[in-house]
Protein backbone atom coordinates (compact mmCIF):
# COMPACT_ATOMS: atom_id res chain seq x y z
CA UNK A 1 0.00 0.00 0.00
CA UNK A 2 1.29 3.46 -0.87
CA UNK A 3 0.21 6.24 1.47
CA UNK A 4 2.47 9.10 0.30
CA UNK A 5 -0.54 11.02 -0.98
CA UNK A 6 -2.73 10.30 2.03
CA UNK A 7 -3.17 12.74 4.86
CA UNK A 8 -2.74 11.75 8.50
CA UNK A 9 -5.96 11.95 10.44
CA UNK A 10 -6.13 14.19 13.51
CA UNK A 11 -8.73 11.89 15.04
CA UNK A 12 -6.40 9.39 16.67
CA UNK A 13 -6.69 9.11 20.43
CA UNK A 14 -3.65 7.40 21.84
CA UNK A 15 -4.39 5.62 25.11
CA UNK A 16 -1.64 3.07 24.83
CA UNK A 17 0.18 2.36 28.03
CA UNK A 18 -2.50 3.85 30.27
CA UNK A 19 -4.05 1.74 32.96
CA UNK A 20 -7.71 1.00 33.41
CA UNK A 21 -8.81 0.64 37.01
CA UNK A 22 -11.51 -2.00 36.98
CA UNK A 23 -14.87 -0.85 38.26
CA UNK A 24 -17.69 -2.99 39.59
CA UNK A 25 -19.86 -5.28 37.56
CA UNK A 26 -22.39 -3.27 35.63
CA UNK A 27 -25.54 -3.71 33.67
CA UNK A 28 -25.49 -5.41 30.31
CA UNK A 29 -26.45 -2.75 27.81
CA UNK A 30 -26.96 -2.74 24.08
CA UNK A 31 -23.36 -1.68 23.62
CA UNK A 32 -22.26 -4.76 25.46
CA UNK A 33 -24.24 -6.87 23.06
CA UNK A 34 -22.62 -5.13 20.09
CA UNK A 35 -19.24 -5.88 21.63
CA UNK A 36 -20.26 -9.47 22.24
CA UNK A 37 -21.16 -9.76 18.56
CA UNK A 38 -17.80 -8.34 17.62
CA UNK A 39 -16.25 -10.89 19.93
CA UNK A 40 -17.98 -13.68 18.04
CA UNK A 41 -16.53 -12.17 14.86
CA UNK A 42 -13.04 -12.81 16.08
CA UNK A 43 -13.78 -16.17 17.56
CA UNK A 44 -13.94 -15.06 21.18
CA UNK A 45 -16.51 -16.66 23.44
CA UNK A 46 -19.02 -13.81 24.02
CA UNK A 47 -19.66 -14.88 27.60
CA UNK A 48 -16.13 -13.75 28.39
CA UNK A 49 -17.07 -10.29 27.18
CA UNK A 50 -20.38 -10.29 29.00
CA UNK A 51 -18.73 -11.37 32.23
CA UNK A 52 -15.94 -8.85 32.12
CA UNK A 53 -18.07 -5.92 30.99
CA UNK A 54 -18.59 -3.19 33.51
CA UNK A 55 -20.78 -0.14 33.21
CA UNK A 56 -18.73 2.78 31.92
CA UNK A 57 -20.26 5.17 34.46
CA UNK A 58 -19.06 3.03 37.33
CA UNK A 59 -15.54 2.93 36.08
CA UNK A 60 -13.28 5.56 37.57
CA UNK A 61 -11.00 6.47 34.77
CA UNK A 62 -9.04 9.52 33.86
CA UNK A 63 -8.23 9.75 30.21
CA UNK A 64 -4.55 10.24 29.48
CA UNK A 65 -3.38 13.15 27.39
CA UNK A 66 -3.98 11.10 24.25
CA UNK A 67 -2.02 13.41 21.99
CA UNK A 68 -1.18 12.47 18.44
CA UNK A 69 0.89 9.35 18.31
CA UNK A 70 4.10 9.39 16.42
CA UNK A 71 5.48 5.89 15.90
CA UNK A 72 5.40 4.06 12.57
CA UNK A 73 2.42 1.86 13.46
CA UNK A 74 0.21 4.68 14.68
CA UNK A 75 1.18 6.93 11.80
CA UNK A 76 0.15 4.19 9.40
CA UNK A 77 -3.22 3.91 11.17
CA UNK A 78 -3.58 7.72 11.07
CA UNK A 79 -2.93 7.74 7.33
CA UNK A 80 -5.45 5.00 6.61
CA UNK A 81 -8.02 6.75 8.80
CA UNK A 82 -7.29 10.07 7.07
CA UNK A 83 -7.79 8.35 3.73
CA UNK A 84 -11.18 6.98 4.83
CA UNK A 85 -12.15 10.49 6.02
CA UNK A 86 -11.38 12.01 2.63
CA UNK A 87 -13.13 9.19 0.78
CA UNK A 88 -16.31 9.16 2.86
CA UNK A 89 -16.37 12.97 3.14
CA UNK A 90 -16.49 13.13 -0.63
CA UNK A 91 -19.03 10.34 -1.01
CA UNK A 92 -21.36 11.88 1.59
CA UNK A 93 -21.19 15.15 -0.34
CA UNK A 94 -21.85 13.45 -3.68
CA UNK A 95 -24.88 11.61 -2.31
CA UNK A 96 -26.24 14.60 -0.39
CA UNK A 97 -26.00 12.68 2.85
CA UNK A 98 -24.99 15.77 4.82
CA UNK A 99 -21.63 16.34 6.47
CA UNK A 100 -19.54 13.27 7.13
CA UNK A 101 -18.91 13.36 10.86
CA UNK A 102 -15.50 11.80 11.24
CA UNK A 103 -15.16 9.01 13.78
CA UNK A 104 -12.29 8.94 16.26
CA UNK A 105 -9.97 5.98 16.50
CA UNK A 106 -8.67 4.95 19.91
CA UNK A 107 -5.40 3.08 20.15
CA UNK A 108 -5.16 1.18 23.40
CA UNK A 109 -3.43 -1.73 25.01
CA UNK A 110 -5.23 -4.39 27.00
CA UNK A 111 -8.46 -2.73 28.09
CA UNK A 112 -10.13 0.67 27.84
CA UNK A 113 -13.48 2.24 28.74
CA UNK A 114 -15.94 2.87 25.92
CA UNK A 115 -19.56 4.03 25.75
CA UNK A 116 -20.31 0.36 24.98
CA UNK A 117 -18.63 -0.96 28.15
CA UNK A 118 -15.02 -1.91 28.70
CA UNK A 119 -13.20 -2.71 25.49
CA UNK A 120 -10.78 -5.64 25.66
CA UNK A 121 -8.02 -6.48 23.25
CA UNK A 122 -9.26 -10.10 23.14
CA UNK A 123 -12.40 -8.88 21.34
CA UNK A 124 -10.41 -7.65 18.35
CA UNK A 125 -11.01 -4.26 16.73
CA UNK A 126 -14.54 -2.91 17.10
CA UNK A 127 -16.71 0.15 16.57
CA UNK A 128 -18.90 1.59 19.32
CA UNK A 129 -21.90 3.52 17.97
CA UNK A 130 -22.47 5.04 21.43
CA UNK A 131 -19.38 7.25 21.15
CA UNK A 132 -18.67 6.96 17.42
CA UNK A 133 -15.20 5.58 18.03
CA UNK A 134 -13.21 2.73 16.55
CA UNK A 135 -11.16 0.84 19.14
CA UNK A 136 -7.96 -0.85 18.12
CA UNK A 137 -5.29 -2.68 20.05
CA UNK A 138 -2.41 -2.96 17.61
CA UNK A 139 -1.54 -6.42 18.91
CA UNK A 140 -4.43 -7.61 16.70
CA UNK A 141 -2.37 -6.85 13.60
CA UNK A 142 0.47 -8.95 14.93
CA UNK A 143 -2.01 -11.71 15.70
CA UNK A 144 -3.43 -11.46 12.19
CA UNK A 145 0.03 -11.87 10.72
CA UNK A 146 1.03 -14.76 12.96
CA UNK A 147 -2.07 -16.79 13.78
CA UNK A 148 -4.45 -15.95 10.95
CA UNK A 149 -1.67 -15.84 8.39
CA UNK A 150 -2.76 -12.46 7.03
CA UNK A 151 0.27 -10.21 7.04
CA UNK A 152 0.56 -7.06 4.99
CA UNK A 153 -0.30 -3.41 5.37
CA UNK A 154 -3.34 -3.54 3.14
CA UNK A 155 -4.85 -6.37 5.17
CA UNK A 156 -4.58 -4.03 8.17
CA UNK A 157 -6.05 -1.13 6.22
CA UNK A 158 -8.99 -3.35 5.27
CA UNK A 159 -9.68 -4.07 8.95
CA UNK A 160 -9.69 -0.33 9.74
CA UNK A 161 -11.89 0.38 6.71
CA UNK A 162 -14.33 -2.32 7.85
CA UNK A 163 -14.68 -0.68 11.28
CA UNK A 164 -15.06 2.78 9.70
CA UNK A 165 -17.78 1.24 7.52
CA UNK A 166 -19.72 0.44 10.70
CA UNK A 167 -19.51 4.15 11.50
CA UNK A 168 -20.92 4.95 8.06
CA UNK A 169 -23.77 2.51 8.75
CA UNK A 170 -24.36 4.27 12.06
CA UNK A 171 -24.47 7.72 10.42
CA UNK A 172 -26.83 6.42 7.72
CA UNK A 173 -29.24 5.09 10.36
CA UNK A 174 -28.71 1.48 9.32
CA UNK A 175 -27.38 0.39 12.71
CA UNK A 176 -30.42 1.76 14.57
CA UNK A 177 -32.85 0.29 12.10
CA UNK A 178 -31.31 -3.14 12.36
CA UNK A 179 -31.22 -2.93 16.16
CA UNK A 180 -34.96 -2.22 16.21
CA UNK A 181 -35.72 -5.11 13.86
CA UNK A 182 -33.48 -7.40 15.83
CA UNK A 183 -35.50 -6.85 19.00
CA UNK A 184 -38.52 -8.51 17.42
CA UNK A 185 -36.58 -11.23 15.67
CA UNK A 186 -35.77 -14.80 16.62
CA UNK A 187 -32.18 -15.62 17.46
CA UNK A 188 -31.63 -17.10 14.01
CA UNK A 189 -33.18 -14.10 12.25
CA UNK A 190 -31.18 -11.69 14.41
CA UNK A 191 -28.06 -13.56 13.47
CA UNK A 192 -28.88 -13.33 9.78
CA UNK A 193 -29.36 -9.58 10.15
CA UNK A 194 -25.94 -9.31 11.75
CA UNK A 195 -24.45 -11.16 8.80
CA UNK A 196 -26.04 -8.62 6.44
CA UNK A 197 -24.67 -5.73 8.50
CA UNK A 198 -21.19 -7.25 8.44
CA UNK A 199 -21.17 -8.09 4.74
CA UNK A 200 -22.33 -4.57 3.96
CA UNK A 201 -19.40 -3.24 6.00
CA UNK A 202 -17.08 -5.41 3.89
CA UNK A 203 -18.70 -4.02 0.74
CA UNK A 204 -18.26 -0.44 2.03
CA UNK A 205 -14.61 -1.24 2.77
CA UNK A 206 -14.32 -2.27 -0.89
CA UNK A 207 -15.95 1.00 -1.99
CA UNK A 208 -13.36 2.88 0.08
CA UNK A 209 -10.49 0.92 -1.53
CA UNK A 210 -11.82 1.79 -4.97
CA UNK A 211 -12.04 5.55 -4.34
CA UNK A 212 -8.84 5.71 -2.35
CA UNK A 213 -6.99 4.17 -5.26
CA UNK A 214 -8.71 6.36 -7.85
CA UNK A 215 -7.91 9.55 -5.95
CA UNK A 216 -4.54 8.81 -4.41
CA UNK A 217 -3.19 5.69 -6.17
CA UNK A 218 -2.88 3.85 -2.88
CA UNK A 219 -2.94 0.27 -4.15
CA UNK A 220 0.09 -1.74 -5.08
CA UNK A 221 0.27 -5.16 -6.71
CA UNK A 222 -1.02 -7.82 -4.38
CA UNK A 223 -2.91 -5.45 -2.08
CA UNK A 224 -6.39 -6.62 -3.02
CA UNK A 225 -5.25 -10.21 -2.60
CA UNK A 226 -4.04 -9.27 0.88
CA UNK A 227 -7.47 -7.90 1.76
CA UNK A 228 -9.18 -10.95 0.31
CA UNK A 229 -6.88 -13.23 2.27
CA UNK A 230 -7.75 -11.31 5.42
CA UNK A 231 -11.47 -11.52 4.61
CA UNK A 232 -11.03 -15.25 4.15
CA UNK A 233 -9.05 -15.67 7.34
CA UNK A 234 -11.62 -13.88 9.47
CA UNK A 235 -14.73 -15.41 7.93
CA UNK A 236 -16.91 -17.05 10.56
CA UNK A 237 -16.62 -20.51 9.05
CA UNK A 238 -12.84 -20.37 9.16
CA UNK A 239 -12.76 -19.07 12.72
CA UNK A 240 -15.25 -21.66 13.88
CA UNK A 241 -13.38 -24.48 12.22
CA UNK A 242 -10.25 -23.22 13.90
CA UNK A 243 -11.82 -23.12 17.33
CA UNK A 244 -14.26 -26.05 17.21
CA UNK A 245 -13.28 -28.14 14.24
CA UNK A 246 -16.70 -27.89 12.60
CA UNK A 247 -19.05 -25.26 11.21
CA UNK A 248 -22.39 -24.22 12.74
CA UNK A 249 -24.10 -21.94 10.19
CA UNK A 250 -26.78 -20.61 12.57
CA UNK A 251 -24.26 -19.03 14.83
CA UNK A 252 -22.48 -17.13 12.05
CA UNK A 253 -22.54 -13.42 12.52
CA UNK A 254 -20.11 -12.14 9.92
CA UNK A 255 -20.73 -14.39 6.98
CA UNK A 256 -18.58 -17.11 5.54
CA UNK A 257 -15.18 -16.46 4.03
CA UNK A 258 -16.63 -16.74 0.51
CA UNK A 259 -19.39 -14.25 1.32
CA UNK A 260 -16.96 -11.74 2.77
CA UNK A 261 -14.72 -11.97 -0.29
CA UNK A 262 -17.73 -11.62 -2.58
CA UNK A 263 -19.05 -8.43 -0.95
CA UNK A 264 -15.67 -6.77 -0.56
CA UNK A 265 -15.00 -7.44 -4.24
CA UNK A 266 -18.39 -6.09 -5.22
CA UNK A 267 -17.73 -2.81 -3.41
CA UNK A 268 -14.22 -2.59 -4.80
CA UNK A 269 -15.15 -3.27 -8.43
CA UNK A 270 -18.12 -0.88 -8.48
CA UNK A 271 -17.00 1.83 -6.06
CA UNK A 272 -20.72 2.30 -5.54
CA UNK A 273 -22.46 2.02 -2.17
CA UNK A 274 -25.73 1.27 -3.97
CA UNK A 275 -24.18 -2.09 -4.85
CA UNK A 276 -23.87 -2.86 -1.14
CA UNK A 277 -27.52 -3.53 -0.41
CA UNK A 278 -27.05 -6.75 1.48
CA UNK A 279 -30.51 -6.30 3.01
CA UNK A 280 -32.31 -6.35 -0.34
CA UNK A 281 -30.08 -9.07 -1.80
CA UNK A 282 -31.81 -12.38 -2.52
CA UNK A 283 -28.70 -14.35 -1.85
CA UNK A 284 -25.64 -13.33 0.09
ZN1 LIG B 1 -17.84 -5.81 11.66
CSV table of C-alpha atoms and ligand atoms in Angstrom, one decimal:
chain,number,residue,atom,x,y,z
A,1,UNK,CA,0.0,0.0,0.0
A,2,UNK,CA,1.3,3.5,-0.9
A,3,UNK,CA,0.2,6.2,1.5
A,4,UNK,CA,2.5,9.1,0.3
A,5,UNK,CA,-0.5,11.0,-1.0
A,6,UNK,CA,-2.7,10.3,2.0
A,7,UNK,CA,-3.2,12.7,4.9
A,8,UNK,CA,-2.7,11.7,8.5
A,9,UNK,CA,-6.0,11.9,10.4
A,10,UNK,CA,-6.1,14.2,13.5
A,11,UNK,CA,-8.7,11.9,15.0
A,12,UNK,CA,-6.4,9.4,16.7
A,13,UNK,CA,-6.7,9.1,20.4
A,14,UNK,CA,-3.7,7.4,21.8
A,15,UNK,CA,-4.4,5.6,25.1
A,16,UNK,CA,-1.6,3.1,24.8
A,17,UNK,CA,0.2,2.4,28.0
A,18,UNK,CA,-2.5,3.9,30.3
A,19,UNK,CA,-4.1,1.7,33.0
A,20,UNK,CA,-7.7,1.0,33.4
A,21,UNK,CA,-8.8,0.6,37.0
A,22,UNK,CA,-11.5,-2.0,37.0
A,23,UNK,CA,-14.9,-0.9,38.3
A,24,UNK,CA,-17.7,-3.0,39.6
A,25,UNK,CA,-19.9,-5.3,37.6
A,26,UNK,CA,-22.4,-3.3,35.6
A,27,UNK,CA,-25.5,-3.7,33.7
A,28,UNK,CA,-25.5,-5.4,30.3
A,29,UNK,CA,-26.4,-2.8,27.8
A,30,UNK,CA,-27.0,-2.7,24.1
A,31,UNK,CA,-23.4,-1.7,23.6
A,32,UNK,CA,-22.3,-4.8,25.5
A,33,UNK,CA,-24.2,-6.9,23.1
A,34,UNK,CA,-22.6,-5.1,20.1
A,35,UNK,CA,-19.2,-5.9,21.6
A,36,UNK,CA,-20.3,-9.5,22.2
A,37,UNK,CA,-21.2,-9.8,18.6
A,38,UNK,CA,-17.8,-8.3,17.6
A,39,UNK,CA,-16.2,-10.9,19.9
A,40,UNK,CA,-18.0,-13.7,18.0
A,41,UNK,CA,-16.5,-12.2,14.9
A,42,UNK,CA,-13.0,-12.8,16.1
A,43,UNK,CA,-13.8,-16.2,17.6
A,44,UNK,CA,-13.9,-15.1,21.2
A,45,UNK,CA,-16.5,-16.7,23.4
A,46,UNK,CA,-19.0,-13.8,24.0
A,47,UNK,CA,-19.7,-14.9,27.6
A,48,UNK,CA,-16.1,-13.7,28.4
A,49,UNK,CA,-17.1,-10.3,27.2
A,50,UNK,CA,-20.4,-10.3,29.0
A,51,UNK,CA,-18.7,-11.4,32.2
A,52,UNK,CA,-15.9,-8.8,32.1
A,53,UNK,CA,-18.1,-5.9,31.0
A,54,UNK,CA,-18.6,-3.2,33.5
A,55,UNK,CA,-20.8,-0.1,33.2
A,56,UNK,CA,-18.7,2.8,31.9
A,57,UNK,CA,-20.3,5.2,34.5
A,58,UNK,CA,-19.1,3.0,37.3
A,59,UNK,CA,-15.5,2.9,36.1
A,60,UNK,CA,-13.3,5.6,37.6
A,61,UNK,CA,-11.0,6.5,34.8
A,62,UNK,CA,-9.0,9.5,33.9
A,63,UNK,CA,-8.2,9.7,30.2
A,64,UNK,CA,-4.6,10.2,29.5
A,65,UNK,CA,-3.4,13.2,27.4
A,66,UNK,CA,-4.0,11.1,24.2
A,67,UNK,CA,-2.0,13.4,22.0
A,68,UNK,CA,-1.2,12.5,18.4
A,69,UNK,CA,0.9,9.3,18.3
A,70,UNK,CA,4.1,9.4,16.4
A,71,UNK,CA,5.5,5.9,15.9
A,72,UNK,CA,5.4,4.1,12.6
A,73,UNK,CA,2.4,1.9,13.5
A,74,UNK,CA,0.2,4.7,14.7
A,75,UNK,CA,1.2,6.9,11.8
A,76,UNK,CA,0.1,4.2,9.4
A,77,UNK,CA,-3.2,3.9,11.2
A,78,UNK,CA,-3.6,7.7,11.1
A,79,UNK,CA,-2.9,7.7,7.3
A,80,UNK,CA,-5.4,5.0,6.6
A,81,UNK,CA,-8.0,6.7,8.8
A,82,UNK,CA,-7.3,10.1,7.1
A,83,UNK,CA,-7.8,8.3,3.7
A,84,UNK,CA,-11.2,7.0,4.8
A,85,UNK,CA,-12.2,10.5,6.0
A,86,UNK,CA,-11.4,12.0,2.6
A,87,UNK,CA,-13.1,9.2,0.8
A,88,UNK,CA,-16.3,9.2,2.9
A,89,UNK,CA,-16.4,13.0,3.1
A,90,UNK,CA,-16.5,13.1,-0.6
A,91,UNK,CA,-19.0,10.3,-1.0
A,92,UNK,CA,-21.4,11.9,1.6
A,93,UNK,CA,-21.2,15.2,-0.3
A,94,UNK,CA,-21.9,13.5,-3.7
A,95,UNK,CA,-24.9,11.6,-2.3
A,96,UNK,CA,-26.2,14.6,-0.4
A,97,UNK,CA,-26.0,12.7,2.8
A,98,UNK,CA,-25.0,15.8,4.8
A,99,UNK,CA,-21.6,16.3,6.5
A,100,UNK,CA,-19.5,13.3,7.1
A,101,UNK,CA,-18.9,13.4,10.9
A,102,UNK,CA,-15.5,11.8,11.2
A,103,UNK,CA,-15.2,9.0,13.8
A,104,UNK,CA,-12.3,8.9,16.3
A,105,UNK,CA,-10.0,6.0,16.5
A,106,UNK,CA,-8.7,5.0,19.9
A,107,UNK,CA,-5.4,3.1,20.1
A,108,UNK,CA,-5.2,1.2,23.4
A,109,UNK,CA,-3.4,-1.7,25.0
A,110,UNK,CA,-5.2,-4.4,27.0
A,111,UNK,CA,-8.5,-2.7,28.1
A,112,UNK,CA,-10.1,0.7,27.8
A,113,UNK,CA,-13.5,2.2,28.7
A,114,UNK,CA,-15.9,2.9,25.9
A,115,UNK,CA,-19.6,4.0,25.8
A,116,UNK,CA,-20.3,0.4,25.0
A,117,UNK,CA,-18.6,-1.0,28.1
A,118,UNK,CA,-15.0,-1.9,28.7
A,119,UNK,CA,-13.2,-2.7,25.5
A,120,UNK,CA,-10.8,-5.6,25.7
A,121,UNK,CA,-8.0,-6.5,23.3
A,122,UNK,CA,-9.3,-10.1,23.1
A,123,UNK,CA,-12.4,-8.9,21.3
A,124,UNK,CA,-10.4,-7.7,18.4
A,125,UNK,CA,-11.0,-4.3,16.7
A,126,UNK,CA,-14.5,-2.9,17.1
A,127,UNK,CA,-16.7,0.1,16.6
A,128,UNK,CA,-18.9,1.6,19.3
A,129,UNK,CA,-21.9,3.5,18.0
A,130,UNK,CA,-22.5,5.0,21.4
A,131,UNK,CA,-19.4,7.2,21.2
A,132,UNK,CA,-18.7,7.0,17.4
A,133,UNK,CA,-15.2,5.6,18.0
A,134,UNK,CA,-13.2,2.7,16.5
A,135,UNK,CA,-11.2,0.8,19.1
A,136,UNK,CA,-8.0,-0.8,18.1
A,137,UNK,CA,-5.3,-2.7,20.1
A,138,UNK,CA,-2.4,-3.0,17.6
A,139,UNK,CA,-1.5,-6.4,18.9
A,140,UNK,CA,-4.4,-7.6,16.7
A,141,UNK,CA,-2.4,-6.9,13.6
A,142,UNK,CA,0.5,-9.0,14.9
A,143,UNK,CA,-2.0,-11.7,15.7
A,144,UNK,CA,-3.4,-11.5,12.2
A,145,UNK,CA,0.0,-11.9,10.7
A,146,UNK,CA,1.0,-14.8,13.0
A,147,UNK,CA,-2.1,-16.8,13.8
A,148,UNK,CA,-4.4,-16.0,11.0
A,149,UNK,CA,-1.7,-15.8,8.4
A,150,UNK,CA,-2.8,-12.5,7.0
A,151,UNK,CA,0.3,-10.2,7.0
A,152,UNK,CA,0.6,-7.1,5.0
A,153,UNK,CA,-0.3,-3.4,5.4
A,154,UNK,CA,-3.3,-3.5,3.1
A,155,UNK,CA,-4.9,-6.4,5.2
A,156,UNK,CA,-4.6,-4.0,8.2
A,157,UNK,CA,-6.1,-1.1,6.2
A,158,UNK,CA,-9.0,-3.3,5.3
A,159,UNK,CA,-9.7,-4.1,8.9
A,160,UNK,CA,-9.7,-0.3,9.7
A,161,UNK,CA,-11.9,0.4,6.7
A,162,UNK,CA,-14.3,-2.3,7.8
A,163,UNK,CA,-14.7,-0.7,11.3
A,164,UNK,CA,-15.1,2.8,9.7
A,165,UNK,CA,-17.8,1.2,7.5
A,166,UNK,CA,-19.7,0.4,10.7
A,167,UNK,CA,-19.5,4.2,11.5
A,168,UNK,CA,-20.9,5.0,8.1
A,169,UNK,CA,-23.8,2.5,8.7
A,170,UNK,CA,-24.4,4.3,12.1
A,171,UNK,CA,-24.5,7.7,10.4
A,172,UNK,CA,-26.8,6.4,7.7
A,173,UNK,CA,-29.2,5.1,10.4
A,174,UNK,CA,-28.7,1.5,9.3
A,175,UNK,CA,-27.4,0.4,12.7
A,176,UNK,CA,-30.4,1.8,14.6
A,177,UNK,CA,-32.9,0.3,12.1
A,178,UNK,CA,-31.3,-3.1,12.4
A,179,UNK,CA,-31.2,-2.9,16.2
A,180,UNK,CA,-35.0,-2.2,16.2
A,181,UNK,CA,-35.7,-5.1,13.9
A,182,UNK,CA,-33.5,-7.4,15.8
A,183,UNK,CA,-35.5,-6.8,19.0
A,184,UNK,CA,-38.5,-8.5,17.4
A,185,UNK,CA,-36.6,-11.2,15.7
A,186,UNK,CA,-35.8,-14.8,16.6
A,187,UNK,CA,-32.2,-15.6,17.5
A,188,UNK,CA,-31.6,-17.1,14.0
A,189,UNK,CA,-33.2,-14.1,12.2
A,190,UNK,CA,-31.2,-11.7,14.4
A,191,UNK,CA,-28.1,-13.6,13.5
A,192,UNK,CA,-28.9,-13.3,9.8
A,193,UNK,CA,-29.4,-9.6,10.1
A,194,UNK,CA,-25.9,-9.3,11.8
A,195,UNK,CA,-24.5,-11.2,8.8
A,196,UNK,CA,-26.0,-8.6,6.4
A,197,UNK,CA,-24.7,-5.7,8.5
A,198,UNK,CA,-21.2,-7.2,8.4
A,199,UNK,CA,-21.2,-8.1,4.7
A,200,UNK,CA,-22.3,-4.6,4.0
A,201,UNK,CA,-19.4,-3.2,6.0
A,202,UNK,CA,-17.1,-5.4,3.9
A,203,UNK,CA,-18.7,-4.0,0.7
A,204,UNK,CA,-18.3,-0.4,2.0
A,205,UNK,CA,-14.6,-1.2,2.8
A,206,UNK,CA,-14.3,-2.3,-0.9
A,207,UNK,CA,-16.0,1.0,-2.0
A,208,UNK,CA,-13.4,2.9,0.1
A,209,UNK,CA,-10.5,0.9,-1.5
A,210,UNK,CA,-11.8,1.8,-5.0
A,211,UNK,CA,-12.0,5.5,-4.3
A,212,UNK,CA,-8.8,5.7,-2.3
A,213,UNK,CA,-7.0,4.2,-5.3
A,214,UNK,CA,-8.7,6.4,-7.9
A,215,UNK,CA,-7.9,9.5,-5.9
A,216,UNK,CA,-4.5,8.8,-4.4
A,217,UNK,CA,-3.2,5.7,-6.2
A,218,UNK,CA,-2.9,3.8,-2.9
A,219,UNK,CA,-2.9,0.3,-4.1
A,220,UNK,CA,0.1,-1.7,-5.1
A,221,UNK,CA,0.3,-5.2,-6.7
A,222,UNK,CA,-1.0,-7.8,-4.4
A,223,UNK,CA,-2.9,-5.4,-2.1
A,224,UNK,CA,-6.4,-6.6,-3.0
A,225,UNK,CA,-5.2,-10.2,-2.6
A,226,UNK,CA,-4.0,-9.3,0.9
A,227,UNK,CA,-7.5,-7.9,1.8
A,228,UNK,CA,-9.2,-10.9,0.3
A,229,UNK,CA,-6.9,-13.2,2.3
A,230,UNK,CA,-7.8,-11.3,5.4
A,231,UNK,CA,-11.5,-11.5,4.6
A,232,UNK,CA,-11.0,-15.3,4.2
A,233,UNK,CA,-9.0,-15.7,7.3
A,234,UNK,CA,-11.6,-13.9,9.5
A,235,UNK,CA,-14.7,-15.4,7.9
A,236,UNK,CA,-16.9,-17.1,10.6
A,237,UNK,CA,-16.6,-20.5,9.0
A,238,UNK,CA,-12.8,-20.4,9.2
A,239,UNK,CA,-12.8,-19.1,12.7
A,240,UNK,CA,-15.2,-21.7,13.9
A,241,UNK,CA,-13.4,-24.5,12.2
A,242,UNK,CA,-10.2,-23.2,13.9
A,243,UNK,CA,-11.8,-23.1,17.3
A,244,UNK,CA,-14.3,-26.0,17.2
A,245,UNK,CA,-13.3,-28.1,14.2
A,246,UNK,CA,-16.7,-27.9,12.6
A,247,UNK,CA,-19.0,-25.3,11.2
A,248,UNK,CA,-22.4,-24.2,12.7
A,249,UNK,CA,-24.1,-21.9,10.2
A,250,UNK,CA,-26.8,-20.6,12.6
A,251,UNK,CA,-24.3,-19.0,14.8
A,252,UNK,CA,-22.5,-17.1,12.0
A,253,UNK,CA,-22.5,-13.4,12.5
A,254,UNK,CA,-20.1,-12.1,9.9
A,255,UNK,CA,-20.7,-14.4,7.0
A,256,UNK,CA,-18.6,-17.1,5.5
A,257,UNK,CA,-15.2,-16.5,4.0
A,258,UNK,CA,-16.6,-16.7,0.5
A,259,UNK,CA,-19.4,-14.2,1.3
A,260,UNK,CA,-17.0,-11.7,2.8
A,261,UNK,CA,-14.7,-12.0,-0.3
A,262,UNK,CA,-17.7,-11.6,-2.6
A,263,UNK,CA,-19.0,-8.4,-0.9
A,264,UNK,CA,-15.7,-6.8,-0.6
A,265,UNK,CA,-15.0,-7.4,-4.2
A,266,UNK,CA,-18.4,-6.1,-5.2
A,267,UNK,CA,-17.7,-2.8,-3.4
A,268,UNK,CA,-14.2,-2.6,-4.8
A,269,UNK,CA,-15.2,-3.3,-8.4
A,270,UNK,CA,-18.1,-0.9,-8.5
A,271,UNK,CA,-17.0,1.8,-6.1
A,272,UNK,CA,-20.7,2.3,-5.5
A,273,UNK,CA,-22.5,2.0,-2.2
A,274,UNK,CA,-25.7,1.3,-4.0
A,275,UNK,CA,-24.2,-2.1,-4.9
A,276,UNK,CA,-23.9,-2.9,-1.1
A,277,UNK,CA,-27.5,-3.5,-0.4
A,278,UNK,CA,-27.1,-6.7,1.5
A,279,UNK,CA,-30.5,-6.3,3.0
A,280,UNK,CA,-32.3,-6.3,-0.3
A,281,UNK,CA,-30.1,-9.1,-1.8
A,282,UNK,CA,-31.8,-12.4,-2.5
A,283,UNK,CA,-28.7,-14.3,-1.8
A,284,UNK,CA,-25.6,-13.3,0.1
B,1,LIG,ZN1,-17.8,-5.8,11.7
